[in-house]
PDB file of C-alpha atoms in Angstrom:
ATOM      1  CA  UNK A 973     112.637  85.758  64.580  1.00 70.00           C
ATOM      2  CA  UNK A 974     114.855  87.461  67.669  1.00 81.00           C
ATOM      3  CA  UNK A 975     112.854  89.847  69.337  1.00 87.00           C
ATOM      4  CA  UNK A 976     114.597  92.804  70.369  1.00 88.00           C
ATOM      5  CA  UNK A 977     113.111  92.393  73.966  1.00 87.00           C
ATOM      6  CA  UNK A 978     114.801  88.682  74.142  1.00 90.00           C
ATOM      7  CA  UNK A 979     118.528  89.638  73.385  1.00 92.00           C
ATOM      8  CA  UNK A 980     118.070  92.112  76.321  1.00 92.00           C
ATOM      9  CA  UNK A 981     116.942  89.613  78.101  1.00 92.00           C
ATOM     10  CA  UNK A 982     119.733  87.078  77.505  1.00 93.00           C
ATOM     11  CA  UNK A 983     122.378  89.491  77.394  1.00 94.00           C
ATOM     12  CA  UNK A 984     121.524  91.097  81.279  1.00 94.00           C
ATOM     13  CA  UNK A 985     120.814  87.186  82.335  1.00 95.00           C
ATOM     14  CA  UNK A 986     124.283  86.622  80.700  1.00 96.00           C
ATOM     15  CA  UNK A 987     125.841  89.316  82.685  1.00 96.00           C
ATOM     16  CA  UNK A 988     124.080  88.176  85.731  1.00 95.00           C
ATOM     17  CA  UNK A 989     125.984  84.815  85.685  1.00 96.00           C
ATOM     18  CA  UNK A 990     129.478  85.603  85.283  1.00 96.00           C
ATOM     19  CA  UNK A 991     128.247  88.277  88.471  1.00 96.00           C
ATOM     20  CA  UNK A 992     127.153  85.385  90.358  1.00 96.00           C
ATOM     21  CA  UNK A 993     130.030  83.008  88.850  1.00 97.00           C
ATOM     22  CA  UNK A 994     132.793  85.420  90.336  1.00 96.00           C
ATOM     23  CA  UNK A 995     131.001  85.809  94.011  1.00 97.00           C
ATOM     24  CA  UNK A 996     131.340  82.049  94.490  1.00 97.00           C
ATOM     25  CA  UNK A 997     135.087  82.572  93.626  1.00 97.00           C
ATOM     26  CA  UNK A 998     135.423  85.530  95.524  1.00 97.00           C
ATOM     27  CA  UNK A 999     133.645  83.771  98.144  1.00 97.00           C
ATOM     28  CA  UNK A1000     136.370  80.881  97.557  1.00 97.00           C
ATOM     29  CA  UNK A1001     139.375  82.190  97.575  1.00 96.00           C
ATOM     30  CA  UNK A1002     138.521  84.537 100.738  1.00 96.00           C
ATOM     31  CA  UNK A1003     138.109  81.458 102.514  1.00 96.00           C
ATOM     32  CA  UNK A1004     141.582  80.582 101.606  1.00 95.00           C
ATOM     33  CA  UNK A1005     143.030  83.542 102.689  1.00 95.00           C
ATOM     34  CA  UNK A1006     142.114  83.209 105.844  1.00 94.00           C
ATOM     35  CA  UNK A1007     143.562  79.645 105.917  1.00 94.00           C
ATOM     36  CA  UNK A1008     146.472  80.793 105.223  1.00 93.00           C
ATOM     37  CA  UNK A1009     146.605  83.607 107.538  1.00 93.00           C
ATOM     38  CA  UNK A1010     145.599  81.307 110.363  1.00 93.00           C
ATOM     39  CA  UNK A1011     149.018  79.412 109.307  1.00 93.00           C
ATOM     40  CA  UNK A1012     151.245  82.592 109.194  1.00 92.00           C
ATOM     41  CA  UNK A1013     150.138  84.071 112.612  1.00 91.00           C
ATOM     42  CA  UNK A1014     150.820  80.296 113.910  1.00 91.00           C
ATOM     43  CA  UNK A1015     154.122  80.479 112.707  1.00 89.00           C
ATOM     44  CA  UNK A1016     154.728  83.710 113.778  1.00 87.00           C
ATOM     45  CA  UNK A1017     153.667  82.718 116.999  1.00 86.00           C
ATOM     46  CA  UNK A1018     156.263  80.266 117.436  1.00 84.00           C
ATOM     47  CA  UNK A1019     159.280  82.434 116.079  1.00 79.00           C
ATOM     48  CA  UNK A1020     157.731  85.789 117.875  1.00 72.00           C
ATOM     49  CA  UNK A1021     160.985  85.612 120.321  1.00 71.00           C
ATOM     50  CA  UNK A1022     163.204  86.773 117.194  1.00 68.00           C
ATOM     51  CA  UNK A1023     163.750  91.058 116.390  1.00 61.00           C
ATOM     52  CA  UNK A1024     163.281  90.270 113.047  1.00 65.00           C
ATOM     53  CA  UNK A1025     159.774  88.769 113.607  1.00 63.00           C
ATOM     54  CA  UNK A1026     159.319  91.529 115.930  1.00 70.00           C
ATOM     55  CA  UNK A1027     160.210  94.765 113.810  1.00 77.00           C
ATOM     56  CA  UNK A1028     158.064  93.918 110.571  1.00 83.00           C
ATOM     57  CA  UNK A1029     154.699  95.750 109.965  1.00 86.00           C
ATOM     58  CA  UNK A1030     152.900  92.911 108.547  1.00 89.00           C
ATOM     59  CA  UNK A1031     153.330  88.972 109.222  1.00 89.00           C
ATOM     60  CA  UNK A1032     154.921  86.983 106.986  1.00 86.00           C
ATOM     61  CA  UNK A1033     152.945  85.191 104.353  1.00 86.00           C
ATOM     62  CA  UNK A1034     149.848  86.826 105.428  1.00 90.00           C
ATOM     63  CA  UNK A1035     147.479  90.378 105.068  1.00 90.00           C
ATOM     64  CA  UNK A1036     147.319  90.319 109.525  1.00 92.00           C
ATOM     65  CA  UNK A1037     149.117  93.782 110.114  1.00 91.00           C
ATOM     66  CA  UNK A1038     151.603  93.267 112.871  1.00 88.00           C
ATOM     67  CA  UNK A1039     149.995  95.526 115.822  1.00 89.00           C
ATOM     68  CA  UNK A1040     147.346  95.298 118.391  1.00 89.00           C
ATOM     69  CA  UNK A1041     144.639  93.345 117.596  1.00 91.00           C
ATOM     70  CA  UNK A1042     145.718  92.680 113.938  1.00 91.00           C
ATOM     71  CA  UNK A1043     144.873  88.998 113.601  1.00 92.00           C
ATOM     72  CA  UNK A1044     141.289  89.949 114.909  1.00 94.00           C
ATOM     73  CA  UNK A1045     140.620  92.893 112.701  1.00 94.00           C
ATOM     74  CA  UNK A1046     141.952  90.756 109.868  1.00 94.00           C
ATOM     75  CA  UNK A1047     139.498  87.916 110.753  1.00 94.00           C
ATOM     76  CA  UNK A1048     136.530  89.960 110.838  1.00 95.00           C
ATOM     77  CA  UNK A1049     137.616  91.852 107.247  1.00 94.00           C
ATOM     78  CA  UNK A1050     137.564  88.133 106.262  1.00 95.00           C
ATOM     79  CA  UNK A1051     133.783  87.306 107.959  1.00 96.00           C
ATOM     80  CA  UNK A1052     132.818  91.174 106.672  1.00 96.00           C
ATOM     81  CA  UNK A1053     133.532  90.267 102.719  1.00 96.00           C
ATOM     82  CA  UNK A1054     132.026  86.452 102.780  1.00 95.00           C
ATOM     83  CA  UNK A1055     128.621  87.837 104.385  1.00 96.00           C
ATOM     84  CA  UNK A1056     128.390  90.123 101.416  1.00 96.00           C
ATOM     85  CA  UNK A1057     129.476  87.728  99.365  1.00 96.00           C
ATOM     86  CA  UNK A1058     126.758  85.908 100.215  1.00 96.00           C
ATOM     87  CA  UNK A1059     124.110  88.587 100.402  1.00 96.00           C
ATOM     88  CA  UNK A1060     124.674  89.752  96.722  1.00 96.00           C
ATOM     89  CA  UNK A1061     124.762  86.033  95.643  1.00 96.00           C
ATOM     90  CA  UNK A1062     121.485  86.424  97.272  1.00 95.00           C
ATOM     91  CA  UNK A1063     120.498  89.026  95.333  1.00 93.00           C
ATOM     92  CA  UNK A1064     121.260  88.051  92.023  1.00 93.00           C
ATOM     93  CA  UNK A1065     119.362  84.678  91.948  1.00 92.00           C
ATOM     94  CA  UNK A1066     116.140  86.950  93.382  1.00 87.00           C
ATOM     95  CA  UNK A1067     115.558  85.328  96.663  1.00 86.00           C
ATOM     96  CA  UNK A1068     114.484  86.173  99.035  1.00 88.00           C
ATOM     97  CA  UNK A1069     112.985  88.854  97.079  1.00 87.00           C
ATOM     98  CA  UNK A1070     110.394  89.809  99.449  1.00 89.00           C
ATOM     99  CA  UNK A1071     113.353  90.101 102.069  1.00 91.00           C
ATOM    100  CA  UNK A1072     115.238  92.631  99.831  1.00 92.00           C
ATOM    101  CA  UNK A1073     112.138  94.888  98.929  1.00 90.00           C
ATOM    102  CA  UNK A1074     111.596  95.217 102.920  1.00 91.00           C
ATOM    103  CA  UNK A1075     114.336  95.366 104.252  1.00 91.00           C
ATOM    104  CA  UNK A1076     117.358  96.130 101.865  1.00 90.00           C
ATOM    105  CA  UNK A1077     115.061  97.608  99.229  1.00 91.00           C
ATOM    106  CA  UNK A1078     118.829  98.580  96.874  1.00 92.00           C
ATOM    107  CA  UNK A1079     119.216  95.318  96.181  1.00 92.00           C
ATOM    108  CA  UNK A1080     115.028  94.498  95.725  1.00 91.00           C
ATOM    109  CA  UNK A1081     113.408  94.643  92.699  1.00 88.00           C
ATOM    110  CA  UNK A1082     112.796  97.829  92.807  1.00 88.00           C
ATOM    111  CA  UNK A1083     116.053  99.130  92.330  1.00 91.00           C
ATOM    112  CA  UNK A1084     118.185  98.546  89.643  1.00 91.00           C
ATOM    113  CA  UNK A1085     121.831  97.255  88.807  1.00 94.00           C
ATOM    114  CA  UNK A1086     123.855 100.235  90.042  1.00 94.00           C
ATOM    115  CA  UNK A1087     124.247  99.480  93.524  1.00 94.00           C
ATOM    116  CA  UNK A1088     124.777  95.816  93.105  1.00 95.00           C
ATOM    117  CA  UNK A1089     127.887  97.367  91.183  1.00 96.00           C
ATOM    118  CA  UNK A1090     128.784  99.300  93.520  1.00 96.00           C
ATOM    119  CA  UNK A1091     129.197  96.874  96.380  1.00 96.00           C
ATOM    120  CA  UNK A1092     130.622  94.633  94.118  1.00 97.00           C
ATOM    121  CA  UNK A1093     134.164  97.018  93.310  1.00 97.00           C
ATOM    122  CA  UNK A1094     133.741  97.945  97.061  1.00 96.00           C
ATOM    123  CA  UNK A1095     134.349  94.416  97.562  1.00 96.00           C
ATOM    124  CA  UNK A1096     136.674  94.157  94.921  1.00 96.00           C
ATOM    125  CA  UNK A1097     139.097  96.712  96.676  1.00 96.00           C
ATOM    126  CA  UNK A1098     139.159  95.521  99.900  1.00 94.00           C
ATOM    127  CA  UNK A1099     140.770  92.474  98.642  1.00 95.00           C
ATOM    128  CA  UNK A1100     142.699  94.147  95.912  1.00 95.00           C
ATOM    129  CA  UNK A1101     144.598  96.694  98.288  1.00 93.00           C
ATOM    130  CA  UNK A1102     146.272  93.837  99.856  1.00 91.00           C
ATOM    131  CA  UNK A1103     149.223  91.225  98.917  1.00 90.00           C
ATOM    132  CA  UNK A1104     147.488  88.199  97.772  1.00 92.00           C
ATOM    133  CA  UNK A1105     148.054  84.946  95.964  1.00 92.00           C
ATOM    134  CA  UNK A1106     147.138  84.516  92.541  1.00 94.00           C
ATOM    135  CA  UNK A1107     143.696  82.611  92.617  1.00 96.00           C
ATOM    136  CA  UNK A1108     142.661  85.641  94.957  1.00 95.00           C
ATOM    137  CA  UNK A1109     144.093  88.245  92.635  1.00 96.00           C
ATOM    138  CA  UNK A1110     142.106  86.784  89.563  1.00 96.00           C
ATOM    139  CA  UNK A1111     138.309  86.212  91.659  1.00 96.00           C
ATOM    140  CA  UNK A1112     138.676  89.971  92.911  1.00 96.00           C
ATOM    141  CA  UNK A1113     139.877  91.834  89.575  1.00 96.00           C
ATOM    142  CA  UNK A1114     136.999  89.410  87.713  1.00 96.00           C
ATOM    143  CA  UNK A1115     134.388  90.584  90.249  1.00 97.00           C
ATOM    144  CA  UNK A1116     135.728  94.333  90.007  1.00 97.00           C
ATOM    145  CA  UNK A1117     135.292  94.142  86.555  1.00 96.00           C
ATOM    146  CA  UNK A1118     131.664  93.045  86.410  1.00 97.00           C
ATOM    147  CA  UNK A1119     130.860  95.095  89.451  1.00 97.00           C
ATOM    148  CA  UNK A1120     131.995  98.584  86.637  1.00 97.00           C
ATOM    149  CA  UNK A1121     129.322  96.648  84.240  1.00 97.00           C
ATOM    150  CA  UNK A1122     126.626  96.281  86.975  1.00 96.00           C
ATOM    151  CA  UNK A1123     127.362  99.809  87.600  1.00 96.00           C
ATOM    152  CA  UNK A1124     126.978 100.919  83.522  1.00 96.00           C
ATOM    153  CA  UNK A1125     124.033  98.664  83.067  1.00 95.00           C
ATOM    154  CA  UNK A1126     122.169 100.389  85.736  1.00 94.00           C
ATOM    155  CA  UNK A1127     123.025 103.824  84.432  1.00 94.00           C
ATOM    156  CA  UNK A1128     121.694 102.556  81.440  1.00 94.00           C
ATOM    157  CA  UNK A1129     118.643 100.732  82.536  1.00 93.00           C
ATOM    158  CA  UNK A1130     118.058 102.112  85.804  1.00 90.00           C
ATOM    159  CA  UNK A1131     115.199 100.718  87.961  1.00 89.00           C
ATOM    160  CA  UNK A1132     114.350  98.883  85.036  1.00 90.00           C
ATOM    161  CA  UNK A1133     117.167  96.678  84.430  1.00 91.00           C
ATOM    162  CA  UNK A1134     116.465  93.725  87.166  1.00 90.00           C
ATOM    163  CA  UNK A1135     112.893  93.470  85.966  1.00 89.00           C
ATOM    164  CA  UNK A1136     113.691  93.147  82.383  1.00 90.00           C
ATOM    165  CA  UNK A1137     116.172  90.108  82.781  1.00 90.00           C
ATOM    166  CA  UNK A1138     113.431  88.039  85.132  1.00 89.00           C
ATOM    167  CA  UNK A1139     112.351  85.345  83.957  1.00 87.00           C
ATOM    168  CA  UNK A1140     108.714  85.080  85.344  1.00 83.00           C
ATOM    169  CA  UNK A1141     108.348  88.739  83.906  1.00 82.00           C
ATOM    170  CA  UNK A1142     109.878  87.133  80.125  1.00 79.00           C
ATOM    171  CA  UNK A1143     107.557  83.850  80.394  1.00 81.00           C
ATOM    172  CA  UNK A1144     104.498  86.452  80.769  1.00 80.00           C
ATOM    173  CA  UNK A1145     105.109  88.735  78.239  1.00 76.00           C
ATOM    174  CA  UNK A1146     105.519  86.236  75.812  1.00 71.00           C
ATOM    175  CA  UNK A1147     102.841  83.450  77.088  1.00 67.00           C
ATOM    176  CA  UNK A1148      99.492  84.555  74.315  1.00 61.00           C
ATOM    177  CA  UNK A1149      96.923  86.393  76.156  1.00 56.00           C
ATOM    178  CA  UNK A1150      93.794  84.786  74.756  1.00 56.00           C
ATOM    179  CA  UNK A1151      93.341  81.262  75.978  1.00 57.00           C
ATOM    180  CA  UNK A1152      94.067  78.393  73.324  1.00 58.00           C
ATOM    181  CA  UNK A1153      93.451  74.698  73.777  1.00 53.00           C
ATOM    182  CA  UNK A1154      95.184  72.192  71.421  1.00 55.00           C
ATOM    183  CA  UNK A1155      95.103  69.136  73.843  1.00 52.00           C
ATOM    184  CA  UNK A1156      92.114  65.929  73.321  1.00 51.00           C
ATOM    185  CA  UNK A1157      88.825  66.184  75.284  1.00 50.00           C
ATOM    186  CA  UNK A1158      89.875  63.838  78.183  1.00 50.00           C
ATOM    187  CA  UNK A1159      85.813  62.896  78.416  1.00 46.00           C
ATOM    188  CA  UNK A1160      85.942  59.029  78.098  1.00 50.00           C
ATOM    189  CA  UNK A1161      83.715  57.591  75.508  1.00 50.00           C
ATOM    190  CA  UNK A1162      82.678  54.794  78.536  1.00 52.00           C
ATOM    191  CA  UNK A1163      81.484  57.683  80.702  1.00 52.00           C
ATOM    192  CA  UNK A1164      79.308  59.245  78.165  1.00 50.00           C
ATOM    193  CA  UNK A1165      77.619  55.426  76.938  1.00 48.00           C
ATOM    194  CA  UNK A1166      76.954  54.927  81.202  1.00 52.00           C
ATOM    195  CA  UNK A1167      75.417  58.667  81.888  1.00 52.00           C
ATOM    196  CA  UNK A1168      72.870  57.682  77.839  1.00 51.00           C
ATOM    197  CA  UNK A1169      72.083  54.279  79.373  1.00 52.00           C
ATOM    198  CA  UNK A1170      72.074  54.156  83.207  1.00 56.00           C
ATOM    199  CA  UNK A1171      71.261  58.567  83.625  1.00 53.00           C
ATOM    200  CA  UNK A1172      74.303  58.322  86.127  1.00 53.00           C
ATOM    201  CA  UNK A1173      76.583  60.988  85.762  1.00 51.00           C
ATOM    202  CA  UNK A1174      80.543  60.328  86.397  1.00 50.00           C
ATOM    203  CA  UNK A1175      82.378  63.644  87.018  1.00 46.00           C
ATOM    204  CA  UNK A1176      85.496  62.349  88.042  1.00 47.00           C
ATOM    205  CA  UNK A1177      87.309  61.862  84.960  1.00 45.00           C
ATOM    206  CA  UNK A1178      85.480  65.538  83.108  1.00 47.00           C
ATOM    207  CA  UNK A1179      88.871  67.364  82.674  1.00 46.00           C
ATOM    208  CA  UNK A1180      86.936  71.072  83.715  1.00 46.00           C
ATOM    209  CA  UNK A1181      86.285  69.043  87.615  1.00 47.00           C
ATOM    210  CA  UNK A1182      89.653  67.415  88.044  1.00 46.00           C
ATOM    211  CA  UNK A1183      91.250  71.190  88.231  1.00 45.00           C
ATOM    212  CA  UNK A1184      89.291  72.816  89.434  1.00 44.00           C
ATOM    213  CA  UNK A1185      90.030  74.170  92.613  1.00 48.00           C
ATOM    214  CA  UNK A1186      93.629  73.371  93.080  1.00 46.00           C
ATOM    215  CA  UNK A1187      96.402  75.017  91.787  1.00 45.00           C
ATOM    216  CA  UNK A1188      97.125  74.038  88.281  1.00 46.00           C
ATOM    217  CA  UNK A1189      93.589  75.186  87.024  1.00 45.00           C
ATOM    218  CA  UNK A1190      94.282  78.677  88.591  1.00 48.00           C
ATOM    219  CA  UNK A1191      97.215  78.461  86.303  1.00 47.00           C
ATOM    220  CA  UNK A1192      95.682  77.831  83.517  1.00 47.00           C
ATOM    221  CA  UNK A1193      92.827  79.506  83.058  1.00 57.00           C
ATOM    222  CA  UNK A1194      92.178  82.249  80.574  1.00 66.00           C
ATOM    223  CA  UNK A1195      90.912  86.017  80.633  1.00 69.00           C
ATOM    224  CA  UNK A1196      88.761  85.339  78.077  1.00 68.00           C
ATOM    225  CA  UNK A1197      86.580  88.046  76.001  1.00 68.00           C
ATOM    226  CA  UNK A1198      85.323  90.002  78.562  1.00 72.00           C
ATOM    227  CA  UNK A1199      86.476  93.007  80.339  1.00 76.00           C
ATOM    228  CA  UNK A1200      89.505  90.586  82.475  1.00 76.00           C
ATOM    229  CA  UNK A1201      90.260  89.754  78.685  1.00 76.00           C
ATOM    230  CA  UNK A1202      90.335  93.446  77.710  1.00 77.00           C
ATOM    231  CA  UNK A1203      92.460  94.496  80.960  1.00 79.00           C
ATOM    232  CA  UNK A1204      95.524  91.700  80.641  1.00 79.00           C
ATOM    233  CA  UNK A1205      96.106  92.506  76.959  1.00 78.00           C
ATOM    234  CA  UNK A1206      95.656  96.484  78.037  1.00 76.00           C
ATOM    235  CA  UNK A1207      98.229  95.782  80.732  1.00 77.00           C
ATOM    236  CA  UNK A1208     100.884  93.819  77.781  1.00 77.00           C
ATOM    237  CA  UNK A1209     101.000  96.926  75.676  1.00 71.00           C
ATOM    238  CA  UNK A1210      97.903  95.288  73.350  1.00 73.00           C
ATOM    239  CA  UNK A1211      95.774  98.066  72.028  1.00 69.00           C
ATOM    240  CA  UNK A1212      92.180  96.862  71.149  1.00 62.00           C
ATOM    241  CA  UNK A1213      89.971  99.237  69.137  1.00 68.00           C
ATOM    242  CA  UNK A1214      86.433  98.613  68.418  1.00 67.00           C
ATOM    243  CA  UNK A1215      85.118  98.803  64.598  1.00 67.00           C
ATOM    244  CA  UNK A1216      83.642 101.655  62.764  1.00 70.00           C
ATOM    245  CA  UNK A1217      79.784 101.632  62.655  1.00 69.00           C
ATOM    246  CA  UNK A1218      78.815 101.593  59.144  1.00 68.00           C
ATOM    247  CA  UNK A1219      75.729 100.152  57.394  1.00 65.00           C
ATOM    248  CA  UNK A1220      75.946  97.661  55.248  1.00 66.00           C
ATOM    249  CA  UNK A1221      76.348  97.480  51.125  1.00 68.00           C
ATOM    250  CA  UNK A1222      72.201  96.512  51.038  1.00 65.00           C
ATOM    251  CA  UNK A1223      70.931  98.358  52.996  1.00 59.00           C
ATOM    252  CA  UNK A1224      67.178  98.616  53.602  1.00 65.00           C
ATOM    253  CA  UNK A1225      65.257 101.163  51.746  1.00 64.00           C
ATOM    254  CA  UNK A1226      64.579 104.034  54.117  1.00 63.00           C
ATOM    255  CA  UNK A1227      60.513 103.759  55.848  1.00 64.00           C
ATOM    256  CA  UNK A1228      57.573 105.559  53.817  1.00 61.00           C
ATOM    257  CA  UNK A1229      56.964 109.310  55.485  1.00 59.00           C
ATOM    258  CA  UNK A1230      53.413 109.887  57.239  1.00 56.00           C
ATOM    259  CA  UNK A1231      51.726 111.352  54.135  1.00 54.00           C
ATOM    260  CA  UNK A1232      51.678 108.644  51.538  1.00 54.00           C
ATOM    261  CA  UNK A1233      51.160 106.133  54.499  1.00 55.00           C
ATOM    262  CA  UNK A1234      47.837 107.844  55.112  1.00 54.00           C
ATOM    263  CA  UNK A1235      47.355 107.708  51.154  1.00 56.00           C
ATOM    264  CA  UNK A1236      48.200 104.210  50.584  1.00 53.00           C
ATOM    265  CA  UNK A1237      45.412 103.949  54.504  1.00 54.00           C
ATOM    266  CA  UNK A1238      42.800 105.561  52.647  1.00 53.00           C
ATOM    267  CA  UNK A1239      43.368 104.228  48.884  1.00 50.00           C
ATOM    268  CA  UNK A1240      42.687 100.426  51.018  1.00 53.00           C
ATOM    269  CA  UNK A1241      39.602 101.192  51.915  1.00 50.00           C
ATOM    270  CA  UNK A1242      37.640 102.552  49.249  1.00 51.00           C
ATOM    271  CA  UNK A1243      36.618 100.380  47.209  1.00 50.00           C
ATOM    272  CA  UNK A1244      35.917  99.871  43.446  1.00 51.00           C
ATOM    273  CA  UNK A1245      32.850  99.941  41.269  1.00 51.00           C
ATOM    274  CA  UNK A1246      31.469  96.749  40.926  1.00 49.00           C
ATOM    275  CA  UNK A1247      31.747  94.843  37.354  1.00 48.00           C
ATOM    276  CA  UNK A1248      29.590  92.515  35.862  1.00 47.00           C
ATOM    277  CA  UNK A1249      30.700  89.344  36.094  1.00 47.00           C
ATOM    278  CA  UNK A1250      29.906  85.892  34.611  1.00 47.00           C
ATOM    279  CA  UNK A1251      30.338  84.585  38.764  1.00 46.00           C
ATOM    280  CA  UNK A1252      27.245  86.985  38.993  1.00 46.00           C
ATOM    281  CA  UNK A1253      23.761  86.198  40.194  1.00 45.00           C
ATOM    282  CA  UNK A1254      22.415  88.163  37.186  1.00 46.00           C
ATOM    283  CA  UNK A1255      24.483  86.270  34.446  1.00 47.00           C
ATOM    284  CA  UNK A1256      22.108  83.071  34.524  1.00 48.00           C
ATOM    285  CA  UNK A1257      21.189  81.146  31.713  1.00 49.00           C
ATOM    286  CA  UNK A1258      17.677  82.398  31.875  1.00 47.00           C
ATOM    287  CA  UNK A1259      18.626  86.325  31.523  1.00 49.00           C
ATOM    288  CA  UNK A1260      21.018  84.892  28.063  1.00 48.00           C
ATOM    289  CA  UNK A1261      17.142  83.357  26.372  1.00 49.00           C
ATOM    290  CA  UNK A1262      15.501  86.249  27.180  1.00 47.00           C
ATOM    291  CA  UNK A1263      18.115  89.199  25.068  1.00 48.00           C
ATOM    292  CA  UNK A1264      18.549  86.844  22.421  1.00 45.00           C
ATOM    293  CA  UNK A1265      14.142  86.549  22.209  1.00 43.00           C
ATOM    294  CA  UNK A1266      14.097  89.853  22.658  1.00 46.00           C
ATOM    295  CA  UNK A1267      16.769  90.632  19.675  1.00 46.00           C
ATOM    296  CA  UNK A1268      13.881  91.229  16.477  1.00 49.00           C
ATOM    297  CA  UNK A1269      12.262  94.423  18.432  1.00 49.00           C
ATOM    298  CA  UNK A1270      12.099  95.412  21.844  1.00 51.00           C
ATOM    299  CA  UNK A1271      15.323  96.249  23.703  1.00 54.00           C
ATOM    300  CA  UNK A1272      16.008  93.259  26.764  1.00 53.00           C
ATOM    301  CA  UNK A1273      16.063  95.387  30.219  1.00 57.00           C
ATOM    302  CA  UNK A1274      19.331  95.209  31.130  1.00 57.00           C
ATOM    303  CA  UNK A1275      20.933  95.170  34.819  1.00 52.00           C
ATOM    304  CA  UNK A1276      22.931  96.563  36.361  1.00 55.00           C
ATOM    305  CA  UNK A1277      24.962  95.607  39.573  1.00 53.00           C
ATOM    306  CA  UNK A1278      24.487  98.460  42.494  1.00 54.00           C
ATOM    307  CA  UNK A1279      27.543  99.688  44.470  1.00 58.00           C
ATOM    308  CA  UNK A1280      26.484  98.137  47.544  1.00 58.00           C
ATOM    309  CA  UNK A1281      25.522  94.695  45.872  1.00 51.00           C
ATOM    310  CA  UNK A1282      27.151  91.747  47.652  1.00 49.00           C
TER     311      UNK A1282
END
């Protein structure tokens, strides 16, 4: 499913590509105008003696005014347009970003597209203010249109427009927070067998040591499940909530009170009275015979074990 973030990323980069194409066309058309102006000036100098050539305001077939140093300022104007087109082209491709952030911040990553659109409109109006050929005219109209679009996008998205169309930022947002491993292990069976039988350790084929301290290792390293992973998830908009503390369904019984423990301890120390059993020392065959003989008249003595008998 296409998300809103992906739609914005695609739309802003489409405008970005059109802007780059328009700047290339303006640069090429300006070079073509310079060539035509030089040819027209050379033809004008060849017929400079005629009165018709001296009375015209512009040199015929060019954008050069017929005035002192008119050729010089016409060439300087064309060179400035080409220089501005190169600067705006580099700003659109984002290279070198630190240079623009430090020396030309209005075209850096901290500003939106409004300043870029203003510069594009200024360049196009400078070209359209002269009589030019069809190719230069179409290129200037194209640049003016895309400049108006950039100014509108700058008013809508403000300083976040370049961040929303950044390819590196879009990849970082779509990249999963937790590290995943889908490939098979490259640890060879022969190295394992060699370690088991010879005791030698071969770390050259281990995937974790082969890429350690390398540029690939830093890119593939994950954040794990600790503080770094939680911080990275929070920066990317994920909210981590701790589960609510609750007792299990079958909770253990509550511990008994001190009075109950004291009564159980006292009952365990008290001794129940002894009972005559068949295993007692007084339940011998001799005493059984004595009880049988005295059944006629005399009462046979009965023995009871005392509470202290062992």
